[in-house]
């Protein structure tokens, strides 16, 4: 790690003054930069690359994936490469603030409007999704997959044994939680060794309490964090935290999912990559061993996390990159990648039969639901705010001081206007 | 080469003289200078150059992806010292360093004295004690995370005996005096990291002390025994004072490890709930490379550098005095 951090510092520093792009990329290789190295996602990426090679045998491709959950290492490597004017041909970036307030605002991305026009994509992706990858009327990346963040997973056996229904509102949630607690079962599994998992719970409570419009207003600065509704959400968050496992701070999200799988805990709030973990790693059956509902109060809403790829400025083989992007955005490309990764396609006209029961239902809901960008995954707000929000949440989980949380978020909100 | 160069500096001679003397460098001296020149340049650029660059960035407004090198004064430093997380980091580093060094010194000396008793299979034990040094901190961190985890490790045994198994994730700070924003005291969870770090580094102090003990001539002990000193007295009055310089070296080497520690914490506990196990290294990595607060990150690095310098610089000065 130290060696990694050190090289990052070096490369970050070496940028110093040279601002003109030095196209030192000699090879015409199409370098695809991502953090897809885990089970499922790596298979999806390989399937995509294979498909691309079949169609474009003369373009050499390089899979430049950097390992590390949620892309934390990859993002650090990417930042230093971009600042050193050595961008990869195309790279994975979450749609929303991470793209727009990050790379687009820094002037590092090429607009892709001509590609969208050429491929006729503007009515193939949902309007709200295209807005997430656009800034000032220009489109900057191609979404390849969609994950849902506001899912409450539950152990079906535990719920059946105790004659419980999956909760849809906060009242129902706390009723169910009390009953489970009385039986000695942990109601809610949490693994916040990495604090973004707790931030996810909080953002889902915010969405469930504020509703879609007010939730979005938080990130534009039109709704202040000291609003009474935000305070109410923080109170709910505080109450919810009294139902989690004692050892939450030593667990990661997979450990928390395991608690639900084993029946030690009944519920878990996590993005739908947890489904991939349940099915691929823990060998559970969809809708048999585990079930799912939208998190309390967020039915009809879709907390969206989308992986997209764009075209950085200053790459030599821009034409090849666009060739790859047009495959990414095609039905064929999306259906090659998503069933393996366990996500759903970003296009609304993909082939449903290739997806499992959860995928089919989510695809249907994705078409109808209102989309909300995820804070924890960098879609709602710039990375600077996300880092501070994660710190505030990490302190809150222990100290449970509502005023202090609101205060920290309010202070950090100066980052939103950048 | 020194003897020929030095006089020109000593005698307060004029520039012309010193220039003349410099010209007298022979081929050998030029050659040796040419050999060390690349490393002088590399060190100047990649170590001191970048330290200066970090120092400059730490005084700038560069707190987003877009570089902004306008001068911000001490803004980033003031922010850090008011920041809950950084205050917690300083507290954790202080207690981690203190306990880690004490543990390494005590265990190292104890084991070295045992090994010095000419026991059977001494080389085997020596290797066992020294072996953890061969691991990287990341590996140590992962192993101890499994060992101490409340859900998997030795804490399951403790639970069976009715002992609290949650100390590893405890957020309690003892005695917890409120000081500025944080509770000042010893965070219980830091002890877990101290155990892992001491387990890894004790081998080093064993080796150092053992070498020190072996260097003490047997005659001195014999003489002391002849004078009627007990074994305990021999150690207290003779042996321990004689290995004292080794203690200084061990303290300095351990202090620079513990003040800069990153990988062990990153693998084992992370920042921890309420930042009870966070350290400046982890904060620096996260704020710089995740939050893109480059200037804040640079300020943390500079503070870390200065804290290490507090230990290293007096040592370097004193060892230079010792040489001359």
XYZ file of C-alpha atoms in Angstrom:
742
model
C 0.000 0.000 0.000
C 2.748 2.402 0.898
C 4.474 1.670 -2.353
C 1.223 2.304 -4.181
C 0.566 5.521 -2.329
C 4.114 6.593 -3.003
C 3.909 6.060 -6.748
C 0.656 7.960 -6.696
C 2.260 10.870 -4.939
C 5.140 10.821 -7.360
C 2.977 10.740 -10.411
C 0.612 13.330 -8.960
C 3.537 15.609 -8.303
C 5.270 15.064 -11.571
C 2.423 16.767 -13.350
C 3.589 20.134 -11.991
C 3.497 22.648 -14.793
C 3.166 20.911 -18.144
C -0.393 21.554 -19.157
C -0.245 20.667 -22.833
C -1.090 17.054 -23.558
C 1.981 15.057 -24.411
C 0.756 12.139 -26.418
C 3.374 9.737 -25.309
C 1.067 6.781 -25.850
C 2.992 5.138 -28.617
C 0.952 1.980 -29.141
C -2.465 2.231 -30.662
C -3.767 -0.107 -27.984
C -7.268 0.440 -26.733
C -6.735 0.539 -22.991
C -9.913 -0.123 -21.009
C -9.552 1.067 -17.436
C -11.922 -0.245 -14.758
C -12.066 -1.817 -11.306
C -13.872 -4.918 -12.508
C -11.748 -7.697 -11.086
C -14.267 -9.516 -8.884
C -16.234 -12.634 -9.724
C -19.006 -11.950 -12.221
C -17.922 -8.457 -13.164
C -14.619 -9.653 -14.565
C -16.459 -12.298 -16.602
C -18.766 -9.610 -17.939
C -15.872 -7.393 -18.959
C -14.102 -10.307 -20.656
C -17.263 -11.179 -22.566
C -17.487 -7.582 -23.756
C -13.860 -7.530 -24.858
C -14.297 -10.836 -26.662
C -17.302 -9.486 -28.502
C -15.372 -6.358 -29.434
C -12.442 -8.380 -30.755
C -14.734 -10.462 -32.947
C -16.115 -7.321 -34.509
C -12.864 -5.371 -34.667
C -10.057 -7.901 -35.041
C -7.581 -5.214 -36.100
C -7.849 -3.107 -32.922
C -5.636 -4.400 -30.093
C -7.343 -4.195 -26.701
C -5.791 -4.044 -23.250
C -7.758 -4.789 -20.102
C -6.253 -2.361 -17.572
C -8.349 -3.222 -14.521
C -7.095 -2.180 -11.075
C -8.237 -4.387 -8.190
C -9.920 -2.987 -5.091
C -13.537 -2.837 -3.916
C -15.741 0.056 -5.040
C -12.852 1.316 -7.152
C -11.057 3.073 -4.336
C -7.612 2.088 -5.607
C -8.537 2.433 -9.256
C -9.819 5.969 -8.742
C -6.530 6.960 -7.107
C -4.536 5.524 -10.011
C -6.846 7.186 -12.516
C -6.552 10.577 -10.829
C -2.768 10.538 -11.066
C -2.800 9.395 -14.686
C -5.290 12.041 -15.718
C -3.320 14.750 -13.966
C -0.143 13.529 -15.603
C -1.896 13.846 -18.992
C -1.602 10.123 -19.555
C -5.268 9.114 -19.708
C -6.372 5.570 -20.523
C -8.309 5.236 -23.779
C -11.541 4.904 -21.840
C -12.330 4.436 -18.179
C -15.091 3.386 -15.816
C -16.757 6.257 -13.997
C -20.026 6.519 -12.087
C -22.594 8.676 -13.833
C -23.514 11.848 -11.979
C -21.277 14.105 -9.916
C -18.246 11.816 -10.133
C -18.232 12.342 -13.898
C -19.667 15.858 -14.207
C -18.178 17.675 -11.221
C -14.993 15.657 -11.503
C -13.582 14.973 -14.937
C -15.912 17.087 -17.057
C -15.518 20.127 -14.801
C -11.761 19.643 -14.924
C -11.974 19.827 -18.711
C -10.661 16.324 -19.244
C -13.503 14.786 -21.264
C -14.709 14.950 -24.870
C -18.456 15.339 -25.507
C -20.118 12.357 -27.183
C -23.222 13.973 -28.674
C -22.277 12.965 -32.220
C -21.982 9.335 -31.127
C -25.413 9.468 -29.479
C -26.905 10.979 -32.642
C -25.209 8.475 -34.899
C -26.364 5.497 -32.842
C -29.797 6.948 -32.166
C -29.358 6.478 -28.420
C -31.196 9.522 -27.164
C -34.505 7.701 -26.831
C -32.973 4.347 -25.903
C -31.675 5.386 -22.490
C -34.064 6.946 -19.950
C -34.037 10.745 -20.088
C -33.081 11.037 -16.403
C -30.115 8.745 -17.005
C -28.852 10.803 -19.950
C -29.127 13.887 -17.735
C -26.864 12.170 -15.224
C -24.078 11.855 -17.802
C -24.573 15.339 -19.253
C -23.270 18.720 -18.255
C -24.359 22.014 -19.801
C -26.348 20.235 -22.491
C -23.536 17.985 -23.678
C -23.344 14.229 -23.143
C -20.055 12.876 -21.832
C -20.300 9.123 -21.306
C -22.089 5.898 -22.192
C -23.836 4.001 -19.360
C -23.298 0.259 -19.527
C -25.012 -1.065 -16.411
C -27.443 -0.090 -13.680
C -27.370 -1.079 -10.026
C -30.087 -0.310 -7.558
C -29.063 1.023 -4.152
C -32.356 1.148 -2.248
C -32.938 -2.543 -1.683
C -33.765 -4.187 1.628
C -32.769 -7.848 1.534
C -34.326 -10.280 3.962
C -34.006 -13.891 4.951
C -37.244 -15.538 3.820
C -37.034 -18.381 6.298
C -36.599 -16.093 9.275
C -39.528 -13.971 8.151
C -41.754 -17.013 7.526
C -40.844 -18.627 10.865
C -41.882 -15.486 12.695
C -44.958 -14.750 10.577
C -43.580 -11.445 9.399
C -44.130 -9.433 6.243
C -41.334 -7.513 4.569
C -41.647 -3.886 5.775
C -42.544 -1.145 3.334
C -42.694 1.858 5.640
C -40.547 2.995 8.531
C -43.345 2.146 11.009
C -43.573 -1.369 9.649
C -39.793 -1.657 9.712
C -39.575 -0.793 13.406
C -42.491 -3.079 14.284
C -40.821 -5.988 12.515
C -37.484 -5.090 14.073
C -38.932 -5.073 17.597
C -40.451 -8.509 17.123
C -37.196 -9.918 15.785
C -35.215 -8.355 18.581
C -37.534 -9.938 21.153
C -36.780 -13.317 19.552
C -33.048 -12.715 19.839
C -32.470 -12.262 16.119
C -30.456 -9.268 14.940
C -32.992 -7.236 12.951
C -30.597 -5.360 10.679
C -27.156 -6.519 9.596
C -24.570 -3.818 9.050
C -20.882 -4.016 8.174
C -19.479 -0.520 8.265
C -15.780 -1.212 8.498
C -15.847 0.880 5.354
C -18.222 3.706 6.266
C -19.953 3.991 2.864
C -22.263 1.126 3.853
C -23.699 3.217 6.683
C -23.896 6.197 4.336
C -26.016 4.029 2.021
C -28.513 3.380 4.798
C -28.668 7.097 5.520
C -29.172 8.087 1.868
C -31.982 5.565 1.551
C -33.643 6.961 4.676
C -33.253 10.450 3.226
C -34.905 9.329 -0.005
C -37.682 7.559 1.901
C -38.315 10.546 4.163
C -37.870 13.478 1.782
C -39.211 12.011 -1.433
C -37.475 12.234 -4.776
C -37.654 15.975 -5.431
C -36.433 17.173 -2.065
C -33.766 14.484 -2.033
C -32.387 15.828 -5.313
C -32.589 19.395 -4.002
C -30.111 18.493 -1.262
C -27.370 18.045 -3.840
C -28.052 21.249 -5.717
C -28.021 23.238 -2.504
C -31.717 24.186 -2.824
C -32.579 22.315 0.354
C -30.403 22.912 3.375
C -29.229 20.089 5.594
C -30.663 21.783 8.673
C -34.153 21.385 7.217
C -36.482 19.704 9.746
C -37.117 16.860 7.303
C -33.415 16.042 7.116
C -33.306 16.125 10.890
C -36.207 13.708 11.014
C -34.343 11.385 8.645
C -31.302 11.564 10.913
C -33.493 10.657 13.914
C -34.816 7.647 11.988
C -31.250 6.686 11.102
C -30.323 6.909 14.774
C -33.224 4.668 15.736
C -32.378 2.171 13.014
C -28.801 1.944 14.268
C -30.072 0.615 17.589
C -31.158 -2.559 15.751
C -27.820 -3.490 14.178
C -25.307 -6.182 15.163
C -22.799 -5.238 17.890
C -19.734 -6.050 15.827
C -20.738 -3.993 12.802
C -17.544 -1.960 12.763
C -15.366 -5.026 12.248
C -17.388 -6.314 9.296
C -17.540 -5.396 5.634
C -20.686 -5.573 3.500
C -20.098 -9.184 2.497
C -19.873 -10.188 6.168
C -23.155 -8.403 6.799
C -24.784 -10.215 3.876
C -23.532 -13.475 5.348
C -25.344 -12.771 8.608
C -28.587 -12.525 6.652
C -27.777 -15.616 4.588
C -27.147 -17.678 7.709
C -30.238 -16.359 9.454
C -28.303 -14.714 12.285
C -29.736 -11.449 11.082
C -33.013 -10.871 9.295
C -32.469 -7.868 7.038
C -29.744 -5.939 5.300
C -29.742 -2.723 3.298
C -27.336 -2.931 0.395
C -27.102 -2.312 -3.337
C -28.124 -5.142 -5.608
C -24.554 -6.340 -6.049
C -25.473 -8.168 -2.847
C -27.679 -10.378 -5.017
C -24.588 -11.432 -6.962
C -22.894 -12.259 -3.655
C -25.914 -14.253 -2.397
C -26.233 -16.232 -5.616
C -22.640 -16.669 -6.833
C -20.704 -16.897 -3.592
C -23.207 -18.135 -1.017
C -25.191 -20.317 -3.465
C -28.586 -19.056 -2.337
C -31.669 -19.173 -4.518
C -33.354 -16.006 -5.716
C -36.738 -15.424 -4.076
C -36.479 -18.728 -2.229
C -33.710 -18.275 0.322
C -33.762 -14.511 0.228
C -36.291 -11.880 -0.774
C -36.172 -8.156 -1.380
C -38.260 -5.004 -1.208
C -37.473 -1.353 -1.734
C -36.103 0.242 1.444
C -38.808 1.777 3.688
C -40.674 4.638 2.054
C -38.818 4.382 -1.258
C -41.198 2.285 -3.326
C -41.422 3.596 -6.863
C -38.003 5.188 -6.466
C -34.752 3.917 -7.874
C -31.500 4.804 -6.132
C -29.299 4.528 -9.163
C -25.657 3.622 -9.444
C -24.496 3.451 -13.035
C -21.120 2.546 -14.475
C -20.322 4.535 -17.564
C -17.406 4.923 -19.968
C -16.288 8.113 -21.628
C -13.643 9.497 -23.954
C -10.857 11.459 -22.246
C -9.272 14.394 -24.034
C -5.912 13.811 -25.644
C -6.136 10.117 -26.523
C -4.682 9.263 -29.914
C -7.061 6.513 -30.917
C -10.321 8.376 -30.361
C -11.914 6.617 -33.313
C -11.234 3.191 -31.836
C -12.559 4.341 -28.479
C -15.813 5.442 -30.093
C -15.989 2.059 -31.775
C -15.798 0.463 -28.338
C -18.307 2.875 -26.839
C -20.821 2.125 -29.552
C -20.562 -1.559 -28.663
C -21.012 -0.710 -24.968
C -24.183 1.184 -25.723
C -25.634 -1.449 -28.040
C -28.250 -3.984 -26.946
C -25.829 -6.758 -27.857
C -23.045 -5.312 -25.700
C -25.274 -4.606 -22.718
C -26.798 -8.081 -22.836
C -23.346 -9.682 -23.036
C -22.118 -7.832 -19.974
C -24.984 -7.406 -17.534
C -26.298 -10.957 -17.024
C -22.768 -12.005 -16.003
C -22.211 -9.033 -13.719
C -25.643 -9.356 -12.136
C -26.667 -5.824 -12.986
C -29.372 -4.678 -15.370
C -28.842 -2.948 -18.714
C -29.005 0.814 -18.948
C -31.029 0.609 -22.160
C -34.721 0.060 -21.771
C -35.034 -2.173 -24.863
C -32.703 -5.017 -23.821
C -33.633 -8.691 -23.928
C -35.384 -9.515 -20.648
C -35.162 -13.268 -21.090
C -31.424 -13.171 -20.389
C -31.902 -12.006 -16.807
C -32.999 -13.796 -13.628
C -36.146 -13.151 -11.652
C -34.630 -10.273 -9.730
C -33.221 -8.765 -12.922
C -36.546 -8.954 -14.763
C -38.435 -7.262 -11.955
C -35.791 -4.586 -11.552
C -35.732 -3.878 -15.297
C -39.476 -3.371 -15.179
C -39.247 -1.070 -12.169
C -36.339 0.827 -13.701
C -38.571 1.858 -16.621
C -41.295 3.185 -14.335
C -39.488 4.420 -11.248
C -38.169 7.900 -10.513
C -34.398 7.856 -10.474
C -32.369 9.239 -7.575
C -28.563 9.512 -7.641
C -26.626 7.743 -4.900
C -24.513 9.820 -2.527
C -22.393 6.961 -1.230
C -21.317 6.028 -4.748
C -20.427 9.476 -5.951
C -23.396 10.117 -8.235
C -25.137 12.755 -6.128
C -22.246 14.927 -4.987
C -18.546 15.553 -5.678
C -15.997 13.197 -4.110
C -14.950 15.924 -1.697
C -18.426 16.051 -0.189
C -18.765 12.264 -0.203
C -15.529 11.890 1.775
C -16.729 14.386 4.372
C -20.205 12.855 4.535
C -18.650 9.423 5.109
C -16.572 10.857 7.961
C -19.610 12.526 9.507
C -21.607 9.295 9.262
C -18.734 7.292 10.743
C -18.747 9.565 13.775
C -22.541 9.523 13.969
C -22.773 5.734 14.041
C -20.870 5.818 17.340
C -21.852 9.114 18.920
C -25.444 9.199 17.602
C -25.485 12.961 17.884
C -28.083 14.225 15.399
C -27.195 17.905 15.701
C -23.550 17.190 15.124
C -24.295 15.156 11.984
C -26.498 17.914 10.569
C -23.849 20.453 11.459
C -21.049 18.522 9.721
C -23.152 17.983 6.596
C -24.057 21.644 6.539
C -20.415 22.641 6.759
C -19.461 20.183 4.038
C -22.230 21.453 1.764
C -19.983 24.332 0.674
C -18.347 21.635 -1.479
C -21.553 21.143 -3.436
C -21.427 24.454 -5.226
C -18.034 23.885 -6.800
C 39.171 11.840 -0.608
C 38.176 13.846 2.434
C 41.602 14.644 3.863
C 42.615 16.536 0.764
C 39.405 18.470 0.386
C 38.786 19.375 3.970
C 41.753 21.664 4.647
C 40.440 24.255 2.231
C 37.376 24.644 4.397
C 39.234 24.615 7.667
C 41.817 27.296 7.250
C 39.541 30.128 6.279
C 41.557 30.534 3.110
C 40.498 32.735 0.230
C 38.260 31.543 -2.576
C 41.144 31.486 -4.984
C 42.996 29.055 -2.811
C 40.041 26.769 -2.384
C 39.369 26.859 -6.118
C 42.962 25.965 -6.735
C 42.740 23.108 -4.304
C 39.575 21.869 -5.911
C 41.377 21.746 -9.206
C 43.766 19.328 -7.641
C 41.087 16.645 -7.680
C 42.656 13.655 -9.315
C 41.017 11.150 -11.617
C 39.965 8.907 -8.762
C 38.145 11.679 -7.007
C 36.362 12.810 -10.140
C 35.429 9.242 -10.852
C 33.988 8.666 -7.421
C 32.148 11.962 -7.613
C 30.739 10.926 -11.008
C 29.573 7.674 -9.482
C 27.622 9.290 -6.681
C 26.318 12.131 -8.828
C 23.302 10.206 -10.229
C 22.149 9.296 -6.736
C 22.713 12.854 -5.506
C 20.512 14.132 -8.327
C 17.916 11.403 -7.789
C 17.743 12.076 -4.066
C 17.695 15.835 -4.606
C 14.801 15.620 -7.030
C 12.785 12.646 -5.836
C 13.212 13.107 -2.088
C 13.992 16.714 -1.243
C 12.432 18.166 -4.370
C 9.159 16.446 -3.706
C 9.248 17.271 -0.013
C 9.523 20.916 -1.039
C 6.743 20.442 -3.584
C 4.497 18.834 -0.938
C 5.269 21.707 1.387
C 4.266 24.134 -1.329
C 1.051 22.240 -2.134
C 0.185 22.165 1.575
C 0.095 25.963 1.510
C -2.110 26.141 -1.581
C -5.838 25.975 -2.305
C -5.595 22.731 -4.309
C -8.546 20.875 -2.794
C -10.258 19.442 -5.860
C -9.369 17.582 -9.044
C -8.458 20.853 -10.708
C -5.030 22.021 -9.508
C -5.237 25.421 -7.853
C -1.833 26.488 -6.631
C -2.832 29.902 -5.318
C -1.388 30.659 -1.914
C -3.665 29.821 1.011
C -1.330 30.410 3.922
C -1.757 28.039 6.832
C -5.453 27.451 6.076
C -5.018 23.712 5.538
C -3.050 23.295 8.750
C -5.578 25.269 10.767
C -8.366 23.163 9.308
C -6.585 19.968 10.313
C -5.940 20.952 13.888
C -9.588 21.884 14.310
C -10.746 18.699 12.610
C -12.209 15.937 14.788
C -10.626 13.225 12.704
C -7.143 14.707 12.783
C -7.302 15.342 16.514
C -8.274 11.717 16.971
C -5.371 10.727 14.689
C -2.863 12.596 16.831
C -4.220 11.001 19.995
C -4.120 7.529 18.429
C -0.602 8.005 17.084
C 0.640 9.190 20.442
C -0.702 6.199 22.353
C 0.070 3.729 19.612
C 3.685 4.888 19.468
C 4.055 4.876 23.236
C 2.665 1.388 23.828
C 4.212 -0.080 20.730
C 7.703 1.063 21.675
C 7.314 -0.007 25.301
C 6.061 -3.430 24.226
C 8.855 -3.922 21.714
C 11.533 -2.842 24.186
C 10.228 -4.928 27.061
C 9.507 -8.092 25.100
C 12.703 -7.724 23.094
C 14.902 -7.408 26.153
C 13.103 -10.198 28.003
C 13.392 -12.670 25.143
C 16.989 -11.676 24.427
C 17.961 -12.288 28.046
C 16.277 -15.699 27.920
C 18.021 -16.595 24.705
C 21.318 -15.503 26.219
C 21.051 -18.209 28.894
C 22.673 -20.654 26.451
C 19.513 -22.662 26.183
C 19.165 -25.662 23.971
C 17.900 -25.015 20.413
C 18.723 -21.371 20.737
C 19.018 -20.816 16.996
C 15.572 -22.332 16.509
C 14.012 -19.857 18.951
C 15.993 -17.032 17.468
C 14.530 -17.828 14.081
C 11.021 -18.158 15.472
C 11.211 -14.754 17.123
C 12.768 -13.163 14.112
C 10.507 -14.710 11.501
C 7.531 -12.311 11.758
C 9.904 -9.589 10.578
C 9.919 -11.301 7.191
C 6.205 -10.649 6.724
C 4.807 -7.448 5.405
C 2.546 -5.379 7.614
C -0.366 -6.087 5.276
C -0.066 -9.831 5.923
C 0.272 -9.265 9.659
C -2.773 -7.030 9.563
C -4.938 -9.570 7.774
C -3.866 -12.427 10.091
C -4.505 -10.458 13.262
C -7.771 -9.170 11.937
C -8.930 -12.778 11.713
C -7.448 -13.652 15.091
C -9.022 -10.775 16.981
C -12.267 -10.454 15.080
C -15.223 -10.793 17.480
C -16.975 -13.139 15.073
C -14.135 -15.518 14.231
C -11.089 -15.343 16.445
C -9.753 -15.748 19.950
C -12.546 -13.533 21.194
C -14.892 -16.491 20.778
C -12.883 -18.182 23.539
C -13.058 -15.094 25.692
C -16.802 -15.018 25.153
C -17.043 -18.607 26.434
C -15.424 -17.440 29.658
C -17.860 -14.585 29.892
C -15.388 -11.902 28.916
C -16.260 -8.989 26.707
C -15.476 -9.956 23.142
C -16.041 -6.539 21.670
C -12.875 -4.798 22.829
C -11.476 -5.106 19.286
C -14.246 -2.866 17.997
C -14.677 -0.871 21.177
C -14.962 2.870 20.849
C -14.233 3.447 24.526
C -11.426 5.822 25.350
C -9.845 5.545 28.789
C -9.961 7.752 30.824
C -11.709 9.873 28.239
C -11.021 13.420 29.250
C -12.777 15.839 26.924
C -10.086 17.821 25.142
C -11.161 20.121 22.339
C -13.416 17.942 20.160
C -12.120 14.533 21.144
C -11.964 12.276 24.161
C -8.339 12.258 25.209
C -7.126 8.932 26.523
C -6.227 5.444 25.431
C -8.592 3.992 22.835
C -9.101 0.313 23.708
C -9.161 -0.726 20.063
C -5.645 0.662 19.571
C -4.363 -2.092 21.876
C -5.321 -4.670 19.252
C -3.144 -2.911 16.707
C -0.313 -2.569 19.230
C -0.374 -6.329 19.810
C -0.083 -7.043 16.099
C 2.630 -4.463 15.518
C 4.648 -5.598 18.540
C 4.311 -9.219 17.457
C 5.870 -8.316 14.152
C 8.645 -5.987 15.322
C 9.780 -7.634 18.578
C 12.068 -9.929 16.612
C 14.065 -6.916 15.575
C 14.703 -5.732 19.113
C 15.500 -9.289 20.208
C 18.196 -9.437 17.563
C 19.570 -6.040 18.533
C 19.637 -6.799 22.237
C 21.049 -10.254 21.732
C 23.928 -8.819 19.730
C 24.449 -6.297 22.539
C 24.422 -8.962 25.215
C 26.847 -11.122 23.276
C 29.233 -8.209 22.974
C 29.584 -7.983 26.743
C 32.699 -9.943 27.702
C 32.183 -12.892 30.007
C 35.040 -11.584 32.184
C 32.951 -8.671 33.408
C 30.209 -10.986 34.658
C 32.816 -13.259 36.212
C 34.394 -10.312 37.975
C 31.039 -9.176 39.278
C 30.259 -12.634 40.562
C 33.638 -12.751 42.288
C 32.677 -9.520 44.018
C 29.548 -11.232 45.280
C 26.933 -9.631 43.046
C 23.718 -11.573 42.570
C 22.553 -12.406 39.045
C 19.843 -9.800 39.410
C 22.370 -7.173 40.406
C 24.599 -8.098 37.505
C 21.790 -7.415 35.078
C 20.608 -4.266 36.777
C 23.926 -2.637 37.419
C 26.084 -3.949 34.601
C 24.284 -5.560 31.690
C 21.345 -3.208 31.233
C 23.434 -0.044 31.369
C 25.770 -1.571 28.805
C 22.954 -2.240 26.336
C 21.388 1.186 26.851
C 22.731 2.604 23.549
C 20.904 -0.204 21.781
C 17.685 0.942 23.407
C 18.161 4.363 21.865
C 18.612 2.860 18.409
C 15.574 0.611 18.799
C 13.418 3.486 20.024
C 14.354 5.627 17.047
C 13.811 2.897 14.497
C 10.475 1.894 16.047
C 9.307 5.486 16.398
C 9.792 6.219 12.746
C 7.872 3.073 11.875
C 4.996 3.813 14.199
C 4.619 7.491 13.323
C 4.324 6.626 9.651
C 2.242 3.481 10.091
C -0.348 2.937 7.387
C -0.496 -0.580 5.972
C -1.064 -2.476 9.232
C -3.965 -0.237 10.244
C -5.377 -0.152 6.730
C -5.498 -3.949 6.573
C -6.523 -4.601 10.151
C -9.067 -2.096 11.417
C -9.273 0.758 8.964
C -10.098 4.155 10.446
C -12.368 2.425 12.943
C -15.722 3.507 14.318
C -15.481 7.078 15.588
C -11.903 7.052 14.219
C -10.536 5.249 17.278
C -7.855 3.503 15.227
C -7.300 6.109 12.540
C -3.778 7.431 11.975
C -2.464 10.342 9.891
C -1.247 7.997 7.146
C -4.717 6.550 6.565
C -6.350 9.965 6.725
C -3.819 11.328 4.265
C -4.481 8.518 1.787
C -8.246 8.831 2.007
C -8.492 12.586 1.897
C -6.013 12.953 -0.948
C -6.827 10.061 -3.215
C -10.523 9.615 -2.510
C -11.659 13.101 -1.567
C -9.206 14.914 -3.870
C -8.202 17.271 -1.046
C -4.628 17.472 -2.286
C -3.612 20.461 -0.176
C -5.029 18.964 3.023
C -3.291 15.683 2.226
C 0.016 17.458 1.653
C -0.390 19.254 4.980
C -0.879 15.909 6.750
C 2.268 14.561 5.051
C 4.290 17.535 6.176
C 3.063 17.155 9.760
C 4.016 13.470 9.631
C 7.442 14.386 8.284
C 8.009 16.876 11.080
C 6.892 14.398 13.737
C 9.406 11.848 12.470
C 12.064 14.540 12.254
C 11.657 15.204 15.971
C 13.103 11.733 16.561
C 15.501 11.425 13.664
C 17.219 14.812 13.613
C 18.596 14.763 17.197
C 19.783 11.215 16.530
C 21.593 12.243 13.356
C 23.167 15.214 15.086
C 24.343 13.185 18.032
C 25.689 10.398 15.846
C 27.611 12.956 13.758
C 29.128 14.364 16.894
C 30.084 10.853 17.897
C 31.920 10.366 14.623
C 34.020 13.489 14.714
